[in-house]
Amino acid sequence: MADVDEGSFYIELCKTPIRFEPVSKVTNVFYDDANKQVFAVRSGGAGGVVVKGPDDKTSITFRMEDRGPVICIKFSPDKKILAIQRSPKSVEFINFLEDLTTDQLEYSQTCKGKTTEIIGFVWTSSCDIVFITDHGVEYYQVSAEKRTLKCLRTSSLTVNWFVWLAESTMLLLSTGSLGNTLNPFQFRSGTIIKLAKFEVDLPSVPKPPKLTLLERDVSMAIIYGQLYIVILRHQPRTGIVGAEIVLYQIQR
């Protein structure tokens, strides 16, 4: 491959990339974009869990009981509490000691409502966590000492999918039959700040209506100090060739 002059490219790989075990029949791999950590989970955790991050001098290795396939797994920002989702109804927690060993006593929290299912969860601080369900959001405070969770706030709405930006503690929920109604929420010190919802323009509306704006097409980013919702339009509009990137600025 020909040499590339320095400064003539826009993207390059990190000089110290995270190396992890590949996905296989035994191993599942998860990425936590908030903590920038990769989890390699073998045999549901019974075969070991290896956690690696770009700033970690040493990887974290531990074992946990295999209680079924892991759907999602994330550390709290201070890496003292591990949250594991194995079912659509609850999230389990494990406390970590100063030497990064577990105390082996798990505790869990079930979402509210018999028909409610957890789509995912995010840590908003070292002791606060949000469950995103198909019926809305549930905001909890985690007490590692008591091994319990206290519900701080809830907000009800029918959710298709969500996008999270940890840097601004901003949560974006998709609602509506087309998925293009976006509802921003911000979390601060145990409170939920609900911002004005808005609709994303679509190049065309399918008939009958179906989910058109998908999670893969939406992200959030801080650009020149301003918070934006970034929409990738795959279908070009009339008079425009190729895909588009549309930015919506969030006024805080």
PDB file of C-alpha atoms in Angstrom:
ATOM      1  CA  MET A   1       0.000   0.000   0.000  1.00  0.00           C
ATOM      2  CA  ALA A   2       1.339   3.425  -0.911  1.00  0.00           C
ATOM      3  CA  ASP A   3       2.469   5.724   1.850  1.00  0.00           C
ATOM      4  CA  VAL A   4      -0.015   8.385   2.924  1.00  0.00           C
ATOM      5  CA  ASP A   5       1.329  11.803   3.829  1.00  0.00           C
ATOM      6  CA  GLU A   6       0.530  12.968   7.330  1.00  0.00           C
ATOM      7  CA  GLY A   7      -2.458  15.301   7.302  1.00  0.00           C
ATOM      8  CA  SER A   8      -3.914  13.952   4.049  1.00  0.00           C
ATOM      9  CA  PHE A   9      -6.501  11.748   5.770  1.00  0.00           C
ATOM     10  CA  TYR A  10      -9.422  12.302   8.139  1.00  0.00           C
ATOM     11  CA  ILE A  11      -9.668   9.024  10.068  1.00  0.00           C
ATOM     12  CA  GLU A  12      -6.977   6.737  11.409  1.00  0.00           C
ATOM     13  CA  LEU A  13      -6.979   3.744  13.725  1.00  0.00           C
ATOM     14  CA  CYS A  14      -5.784   4.155  17.283  1.00  0.00           C
ATOM     15  CA  LYS A  15      -2.133   3.181  17.759  1.00  0.00           C
ATOM     16  CA  THR A  16      -3.143   1.058  20.773  1.00  0.00           C
ATOM     17  CA  PRO A  17      -6.425  -0.594  19.727  1.00  0.00           C
ATOM     18  CA  ILE A  18      -8.463  -2.709  22.141  1.00  0.00           C
ATOM     19  CA  ARG A  19      -7.856  -6.383  21.398  1.00  0.00           C
ATOM     20  CA  PHE A  20     -10.555  -8.830  22.454  1.00  0.00           C
ATOM     21  CA  GLU A  21     -11.742 -12.377  21.873  1.00  0.00           C
ATOM     22  CA  PRO A  22     -13.891 -12.755  18.730  1.00  0.00           C
ATOM     23  CA  VAL A  23     -17.575 -13.656  18.768  1.00  0.00           C
ATOM     24  CA  SER A  24     -18.169 -17.414  18.694  1.00  0.00           C
ATOM     25  CA  LYS A  25     -20.663 -20.028  19.848  1.00  0.00           C
ATOM     26  CA  VAL A  26     -19.170 -19.698  23.331  1.00  0.00           C
ATOM     27  CA  THR A  27     -18.276 -15.995  23.463  1.00  0.00           C
ATOM     28  CA  ASN A  28     -20.499 -12.928  23.113  1.00  0.00           C
ATOM     29  CA  VAL A  29     -18.969  -9.460  22.777  1.00  0.00           C
ATOM     30  CA  PHE A  30     -20.559  -6.196  23.974  1.00  0.00           C
ATOM     31  CA  TYR A  31     -19.403  -2.585  23.687  1.00  0.00           C
ATOM     32  CA  ASP A  32     -20.259   0.165  26.177  1.00  0.00           C
ATOM     33  CA  ASP A  33     -19.775   3.444  24.315  1.00  0.00           C
ATOM     34  CA  ALA A  34     -20.169   5.504  27.516  1.00  0.00           C
ATOM     35  CA  ASN A  35     -17.172   3.916  29.274  1.00  0.00           C
ATOM     36  CA  LYS A  36     -15.493   2.881  25.985  1.00  0.00           C
ATOM     37  CA  GLN A  37     -15.208  -0.709  27.245  1.00  0.00           C
ATOM     38  CA  VAL A  38     -15.418  -4.033  25.424  1.00  0.00           C
ATOM     39  CA  PHE A  39     -16.882  -7.039  27.284  1.00  0.00           C
ATOM     40  CA  ALA A  40     -16.060 -10.576  26.150  1.00  0.00           C
ATOM     41  CA  VAL A  41     -18.507 -12.890  27.959  1.00  0.00           C
ATOM     42  CA  ARG A  42     -17.845 -16.623  27.762  1.00  0.00           C
ATOM     43  CA  SER A  43     -20.646 -19.127  28.450  1.00  0.00           C
ATOM     44  CA  GLY A  44     -22.937 -16.553  30.024  1.00  0.00           C
ATOM     45  CA  GLY A  45     -20.140 -15.496  32.391  1.00  0.00           C
ATOM     46  CA  ALA A  46     -19.391 -18.950  33.822  1.00  0.00           C
ATOM     47  CA  GLY A  47     -16.395 -19.238  31.496  1.00  0.00           C
ATOM     48  CA  GLY A  48     -15.164 -15.792  32.485  1.00  0.00           C
ATOM     49  CA  VAL A  49     -15.746 -12.154  31.579  1.00  0.00           C
ATOM     50  CA  VAL A  50     -12.892 -10.005  30.250  1.00  0.00           C
ATOM     51  CA  VAL A  51     -13.357  -6.228  30.191  1.00  0.00           C
ATOM     52  CA  LYS A  52     -10.957  -3.975  28.290  1.00  0.00           C
ATOM     53  CA  GLY A  53     -10.933  -0.233  27.709  1.00  0.00           C
ATOM     54  CA  PRO A  54      -8.591   2.208  25.944  1.00  0.00           C
ATOM     55  CA  ASP A  55      -7.387   3.849  29.160  1.00  0.00           C
ATOM     56  CA  ASP A  56      -7.210   0.731  31.322  1.00  0.00           C
ATOM     57  CA  LYS A  57      -3.651  -0.378  32.055  1.00  0.00           C
ATOM     58  CA  THR A  58      -4.912  -3.834  32.940  1.00  0.00           C
ATOM     59  CA  SER A  59      -8.032  -5.670  31.901  1.00  0.00           C
ATOM     60  CA  ILE A  60     -10.718  -6.664  34.409  1.00  0.00           C
ATOM     61  CA  THR A  61     -11.349 -10.411  34.570  1.00  0.00           C
ATOM     62  CA  PHE A  62     -13.990 -12.156  36.656  1.00  0.00           C
ATOM     63  CA  ARG A  63     -16.572 -14.941  36.600  1.00  0.00           C
ATOM     64  CA  MET A  64     -20.303 -14.871  37.241  1.00  0.00           C
ATOM     65  CA  GLU A  65     -23.002 -17.514  37.381  1.00  0.00           C
ATOM     66  CA  ASP A  66     -24.548 -18.475  34.038  1.00  0.00           C
ATOM     67  CA  ARG A  67     -28.209 -17.487  34.397  1.00  0.00           C
ATOM     68  CA  GLY A  68     -28.958 -17.343  30.701  1.00  0.00           C
ATOM     69  CA  PRO A  69     -27.742 -15.379  27.676  1.00  0.00           C
ATOM     70  CA  VAL A  70     -26.559 -11.835  28.394  1.00  0.00           C
ATOM     71  CA  ILE A  71     -28.492  -9.140  26.485  1.00  0.00           C
ATOM     72  CA  CYS A  72     -26.547  -6.114  27.751  1.00  0.00           C
ATOM     73  CA  ILE A  73     -23.752  -5.524  30.281  1.00  0.00           C
ATOM     74  CA  LYS A  74     -22.277  -2.209  31.521  1.00  0.00           C
ATOM     75  CA  PHE A  75     -20.212  -0.846  34.399  1.00  0.00           C
ATOM     76  CA  SER A  76     -21.232   2.248  36.311  1.00  0.00           C
ATOM     77  CA  PRO A  77     -18.943   5.225  35.488  1.00  0.00           C
ATOM     78  CA  ASP A  78     -16.803   4.563  38.595  1.00  0.00           C
ATOM     79  CA  LYS A  79     -16.632   0.824  37.746  1.00  0.00           C
ATOM     80  CA  LYS A  80     -17.944  -0.137  41.203  1.00  0.00           C
ATOM     81  CA  ILE A  81     -21.286  -1.614  40.088  1.00  0.00           C
ATOM     82  CA  LEU A  82     -21.891  -3.955  37.162  1.00  0.00           C
ATOM     83  CA  ALA A  83     -25.350  -4.083  35.564  1.00  0.00           C
ATOM     84  CA  ILE A  84     -26.381  -7.149  33.531  1.00  0.00           C
ATOM     85  CA  GLN A  85     -29.600  -7.613  31.571  1.00  0.00           C
ATOM     86  CA  ARG A  86     -30.524 -11.229  30.891  1.00  0.00           C
ATOM     87  CA  SER A  87     -34.273 -10.865  30.404  1.00  0.00           C
ATOM     88  CA  PRO A  88     -36.711  -8.229  29.079  1.00  0.00           C
ATOM     89  CA  LYS A  89     -38.160  -7.817  32.586  1.00  0.00           C
ATOM     90  CA  SER A  90     -35.231  -7.110  34.934  1.00  0.00           C
ATOM     91  CA  VAL A  91     -31.619  -5.975  35.355  1.00  0.00           C
ATOM     92  CA  GLU A  92     -29.183  -7.620  37.781  1.00  0.00           C
ATOM     93  CA  PHE A  93     -26.365  -5.917  39.689  1.00  0.00           C
ATOM     94  CA  ILE A  94     -22.997  -6.992  41.130  1.00  0.00           C
ATOM     95  CA  ASN A  95     -20.867  -4.816  43.434  1.00  0.00           C
ATOM     96  CA  PHE A  96     -17.114  -4.645  42.875  1.00  0.00           C
ATOM     97  CA  LEU A  97     -14.580  -4.191  45.662  1.00  0.00           C
ATOM     98  CA  GLU A  98     -11.475  -1.977  45.635  1.00  0.00           C
ATOM     99  CA  ASP A  99      -9.325  -4.802  44.252  1.00  0.00           C
ATOM    100  CA  LEU A 100     -11.828  -5.258  41.371  1.00  0.00           C
ATOM    101  CA  THR A 101     -13.144  -8.546  42.740  1.00  0.00           C
ATOM    102  CA  THR A 102     -16.875  -9.145  43.108  1.00  0.00           C
ATOM    103  CA  ASP A 103     -18.655  -9.575  46.428  1.00  0.00           C
ATOM    104  CA  GLN A 104     -20.676 -12.415  44.814  1.00  0.00           C
ATOM    105  CA  LEU A 105     -24.029 -11.136  46.149  1.00  0.00           C
ATOM    106  CA  GLU A 106     -26.234 -10.155  43.245  1.00  0.00           C
ATOM    107  CA  TYR A 107     -29.397  -8.070  43.466  1.00  0.00           C
ATOM    108  CA  SER A 108     -31.918  -7.115  40.806  1.00  0.00           C
ATOM    109  CA  GLN A 109     -34.650  -4.689  39.802  1.00  0.00           C
ATOM    110  CA  THR A 110     -37.769  -5.555  37.800  1.00  0.00           C
ATOM    111  CA  CYS A 111     -39.385  -3.007  35.510  1.00  0.00           C
ATOM    112  CA  LYS A 112     -42.853  -1.690  36.310  1.00  0.00           C
ATOM    113  CA  GLY A 113     -45.951  -3.151  34.648  1.00  0.00           C
ATOM    114  CA  LYS A 114     -46.859  -6.729  33.758  1.00  0.00           C
ATOM    115  CA  THR A 115     -46.646  -6.145  30.006  1.00  0.00           C
ATOM    116  CA  THR A 116     -43.641  -3.794  30.113  1.00  0.00           C
ATOM    117  CA  GLU A 117     -40.330  -4.900  28.589  1.00  0.00           C
ATOM    118  CA  ILE A 118     -36.886  -3.336  28.975  1.00  0.00           C
ATOM    119  CA  ILE A 119     -35.385  -2.199  25.663  1.00  0.00           C
ATOM    120  CA  GLY A 120     -32.105  -1.213  27.321  1.00  0.00           C
ATOM    121  CA  PHE A 121     -30.514   0.761  30.156  1.00  0.00           C
ATOM    122  CA  VAL A 122     -27.965   3.547  30.671  1.00  0.00           C
ATOM    123  CA  TRP A 123     -25.994   4.814  33.654  1.00  0.00           C
ATOM    124  CA  THR A 124     -26.491   8.570  34.181  1.00  0.00           C
ATOM    125  CA  SER A 125     -24.047   8.714  37.131  1.00  0.00           C
ATOM    126  CA  SER A 126     -22.135   6.338  39.402  1.00  0.00           C
ATOM    127  CA  CYS A 127     -25.310   5.538  41.365  1.00  0.00           C
ATOM    128  CA  ASP A 128     -28.163   6.457  38.986  1.00  0.00           C
ATOM    129  CA  ILE A 129     -29.490   4.255  36.198  1.00  0.00           C
ATOM    130  CA  VAL A 130     -32.313   4.573  33.679  1.00  0.00           C
ATOM    131  CA  PHE A 131     -34.340   1.671  32.303  1.00  0.00           C
ATOM    132  CA  ILE A 132     -35.732   2.412  28.839  1.00  0.00           C
ATOM    133  CA  THR A 133     -38.834   0.309  28.298  1.00  0.00           C
ATOM    134  CA  ASP A 134     -41.429   0.023  25.568  1.00  0.00           C
ATOM    135  CA  HIS A 135     -43.711   1.993  27.929  1.00  0.00           C
ATOM    136  CA  GLY A 136     -41.325   4.855  28.794  1.00  0.00           C
ATOM    137  CA  VAL A 137     -38.417   5.499  31.171  1.00  0.00           C
ATOM    138  CA  GLU A 138     -37.790   4.459  34.783  1.00  0.00           C
ATOM    139  CA  TYR A 139     -35.132   6.425  36.697  1.00  0.00           C
ATOM    140  CA  TYR A 140     -33.530   4.601  39.660  1.00  0.00           C
ATOM    141  CA  GLN A 141     -30.960   5.349  42.339  1.00  0.00           C
ATOM    142  CA  VAL A 142     -28.750   2.363  43.168  1.00  0.00           C
ATOM    143  CA  SER A 143     -27.586   1.792  46.761  1.00  0.00           C
ATOM    144  CA  ALA A 144     -24.597  -0.547  46.588  1.00  0.00           C
ATOM    145  CA  GLU A 145     -24.412  -0.813  50.389  1.00  0.00           C
ATOM    146  CA  LYS A 146     -28.064  -1.811  50.812  1.00  0.00           C
ATOM    147  CA  ARG A 147     -28.167  -3.686  47.484  1.00  0.00           C
ATOM    148  CA  THR A 148     -31.447  -2.016  46.584  1.00  0.00           C
ATOM    149  CA  LEU A 149     -32.817   0.379  43.983  1.00  0.00           C
ATOM    150  CA  LYS A 150     -35.103   3.353  44.647  1.00  0.00           C
ATOM    151  CA  CYS A 151     -37.346   4.681  41.876  1.00  0.00           C
ATOM    152  CA  LEU A 152     -36.783   8.428  41.511  1.00  0.00           C
ATOM    153  CA  ARG A 153     -38.954   9.316  38.524  1.00  0.00           C
ATOM    154  CA  THR A 154     -40.900   7.715  35.675  1.00  0.00           C
ATOM    155  CA  SER A 155     -42.212   9.011  32.365  1.00  0.00           C
ATOM    156  CA  SER A 156     -44.774   7.162  30.259  1.00  0.00           C
ATOM    157  CA  LEU A 157     -44.810   6.986  26.453  1.00  0.00           C
ATOM    158  CA  THR A 158     -44.685   4.263  23.818  1.00  0.00           C
ATOM    159  CA  VAL A 159     -41.052   3.820  22.752  1.00  0.00           C
ATOM    160  CA  ASN A 160     -39.671   2.296  19.546  1.00  0.00           C
ATOM    161  CA  TRP A 161     -35.937   2.714  20.235  1.00  0.00           C
ATOM    162  CA  PHE A 162     -33.494   5.059  21.988  1.00  0.00           C
ATOM    163  CA  VAL A 163     -30.138   6.809  21.531  1.00  0.00           C
ATOM    164  CA  TRP A 164     -27.936   7.915  24.460  1.00  0.00           C
ATOM    165  CA  LEU A 165     -25.120  10.461  24.681  1.00  0.00           C
ATOM    166  CA  ALA A 166     -23.281  10.090  27.995  1.00  0.00           C
ATOM    167  CA  GLU A 167     -21.280  13.323  27.633  1.00  0.00           C
ATOM    168  CA  SER A 168     -24.448  15.409  27.974  1.00  0.00           C
ATOM    169  CA  THR A 169     -26.639  12.837  29.819  1.00  0.00           C
ATOM    170  CA  MET A 170     -29.106  13.224  26.954  1.00  0.00           C
ATOM    171  CA  LEU A 171     -31.557  10.462  26.057  1.00  0.00           C
ATOM    172  CA  LEU A 172     -33.471  10.474  22.773  1.00  0.00           C
ATOM    173  CA  LEU A 173     -36.620   8.340  22.479  1.00  0.00           C
ATOM    174  CA  SER A 174     -38.369   7.471  19.234  1.00  0.00           C
ATOM    175  CA  THR A 175     -42.189   7.363  19.284  1.00  0.00           C
ATOM    176  CA  GLY A 176     -44.982   7.216  16.713  1.00  0.00           C
ATOM    177  CA  SER A 177     -45.849   4.682  14.027  1.00  0.00           C
ATOM    178  CA  LEU A 178     -43.156   6.054  11.697  1.00  0.00           C
ATOM    179  CA  GLY A 179     -40.550   6.429  14.463  1.00  0.00           C
ATOM    180  CA  ASN A 180     -39.808  10.016  13.445  1.00  0.00           C
ATOM    181  CA  THR A 181     -41.184  11.724  16.572  1.00  0.00           C
ATOM    182  CA  LEU A 182     -38.139  12.281  18.800  1.00  0.00           C
ATOM    183  CA  ASN A 183     -38.409  13.020  22.515  1.00  0.00           C
ATOM    184  CA  PRO A 184     -35.251  14.396  24.219  1.00  0.00           C
ATOM    185  CA  PHE A 185     -34.722  13.863  27.970  1.00  0.00           C
ATOM    186  CA  GLN A 186     -31.853  15.101  30.097  1.00  0.00           C
ATOM    187  CA  PHE A 187     -30.955  13.709  33.528  1.00  0.00           C
ATOM    188  CA  ARG A 188     -29.483  15.791  36.358  1.00  0.00           C
ATOM    189  CA  SER A 189     -29.157  15.021  40.081  1.00  0.00           C
ATOM    190  CA  GLY A 190     -32.132  12.689  40.304  1.00  0.00           C
ATOM    191  CA  THR A 191     -34.416  14.754  38.063  1.00  0.00           C
ATOM    192  CA  ILE A 192     -35.684  14.247  34.507  1.00  0.00           C
ATOM    193  CA  ILE A 193     -35.744  17.298  32.258  1.00  0.00           C
ATOM    194  CA  LYS A 194     -38.142  16.679  29.380  1.00  0.00           C
ATOM    195  CA  LEU A 195     -37.417  18.879  26.361  1.00  0.00           C
ATOM    196  CA  ALA A 196     -39.827  19.663  23.545  1.00  0.00           C
ATOM    197  CA  LYS A 197     -40.452  16.776  21.174  1.00  0.00           C
ATOM    198  CA  PHE A 198     -40.231  17.282  17.429  1.00  0.00           C
ATOM    199  CA  GLU A 199     -40.739  15.409  14.167  1.00  0.00           C
ATOM    200  CA  VAL A 200     -38.013  14.546  11.687  1.00  0.00           C
ATOM    201  CA  ASP A 201     -38.949  15.178   8.066  1.00  0.00           C
ATOM    202  CA  LEU A 202     -39.100  11.999   5.992  1.00  0.00           C
ATOM    203  CA  PRO A 203     -38.430  11.816   2.234  1.00  0.00           C
ATOM    204  CA  SER A 204     -41.588   9.726   1.836  1.00  0.00           C
ATOM    205  CA  VAL A 205     -44.297   8.188   4.025  1.00  0.00           C
ATOM    206  CA  PRO A 206     -45.028   4.503   3.395  1.00  0.00           C
ATOM    207  CA  LYS A 207     -48.603   3.251   3.056  1.00  0.00           C
ATOM    208  CA  PRO A 208     -49.656   1.652   5.258  1.00  0.00           C
ATOM    209  CA  PRO A 209     -47.475   3.493   7.829  1.00  0.00           C
ATOM    210  CA  LYS A 210     -44.559   1.506   9.271  1.00  0.00           C
ATOM    211  CA  LEU A 211     -41.421   2.205  11.275  1.00  0.00           C
ATOM    212  CA  THR A 212     -39.284   4.241   8.856  1.00  0.00           C
ATOM    213  CA  LEU A 213     -36.761   6.183  10.956  1.00  0.00           C
ATOM    214  CA  LEU A 214     -34.563   3.558  12.606  1.00  0.00           C
ATOM    215  CA  GLU A 215     -32.061   3.650  15.465  1.00  0.00           C
ATOM    216  CA  ARG A 216     -29.190   2.993  13.059  1.00  0.00           C
ATOM    217  CA  ASP A 217     -29.979   6.258  11.245  1.00  0.00           C
ATOM    218  CA  VAL A 218     -29.830   8.503  14.327  1.00  0.00           C
ATOM    219  CA  SER A 219     -27.021   9.603  16.641  1.00  0.00           C
ATOM    220  CA  MET A 220     -26.141  12.570  18.835  1.00  0.00           C
ATOM    221  CA  ALA A 221     -22.934  14.570  18.832  1.00  0.00           C
ATOM    222  CA  ILE A 222     -21.387  17.686  20.332  1.00  0.00           C
ATOM    223  CA  ILE A 223     -20.144  19.812  17.422  1.00  0.00           C
ATOM    224  CA  TYR A 224     -18.256  23.041  18.203  1.00  0.00           C
ATOM    225  CA  GLY A 225     -19.712  22.976  21.709  1.00  0.00           C
ATOM    226  CA  GLN A 226     -23.328  22.580  20.527  1.00  0.00           C
ATOM    227  CA  LEU A 227     -25.473  19.466  20.947  1.00  0.00           C
ATOM    228  CA  TYR A 228     -26.918  18.106  17.702  1.00  0.00           C
ATOM    229  CA  ILE A 229     -29.106  15.218  16.619  1.00  0.00           C
ATOM    230  CA  VAL A 230     -27.556  13.684  13.509  1.00  0.00           C
ATOM    231  CA  ILE A 231     -29.909  12.055  10.986  1.00  0.00           C
ATOM    232  CA  LEU A 232     -28.626   9.931   8.100  1.00  0.00           C
ATOM    233  CA  ARG A 233     -31.099   9.907   5.220  1.00  0.00           C
ATOM    234  CA  HIS A 234     -30.527   6.937   2.919  1.00  0.00           C
ATOM    235  CA  GLN A 235     -33.360   7.853   0.536  1.00  0.00           C
ATOM    236  CA  PRO A 236     -32.604  11.036  -1.395  1.00  0.00           C
ATOM    237  CA  ARG A 237     -35.222  13.737  -1.768  1.00  0.00           C
ATOM    238  CA  THR A 238     -36.308  15.160  -5.106  1.00  0.00           C
ATOM    239  CA  GLY A 239     -33.453  17.045  -6.711  1.00  0.00           C
ATOM    240  CA  ILE A 240     -30.790  15.620  -4.373  1.00  0.00           C
ATOM    241  CA  VAL A 241     -28.456  12.800  -5.414  1.00  0.00           C
ATOM    242  CA  GLY A 242     -27.220  10.305  -2.817  1.00  0.00           C
ATOM    243  CA  ALA A 243     -27.697  10.228   0.941  1.00  0.00           C
ATOM    244  CA  GLU A 244     -27.938  13.244   3.248  1.00  0.00           C
ATOM    245  CA  ILE A 245     -26.778  14.087   6.752  1.00  0.00           C
ATOM    246  CA  VAL A 246     -29.243  16.386   8.529  1.00  0.00           C
ATOM    247  CA  LEU A 247     -28.415  18.171  11.804  1.00  0.00           C
ATOM    248  CA  TYR A 248     -30.965  19.289  14.382  1.00  0.00           C
ATOM    249  CA  GLN A 249     -29.623  21.510  17.158  1.00  0.00           C
ATOM    250  CA  ILE A 250     -30.986  20.859  20.642  1.00  0.00           C
ATOM    251  CA  GLN A 251     -31.615  24.052  22.572  1.00  0.00           C
ATOM    252  CA  ARG A 252     -30.863  23.425  26.249  1.00  0.00           C
TER     253      ARG A 252
END
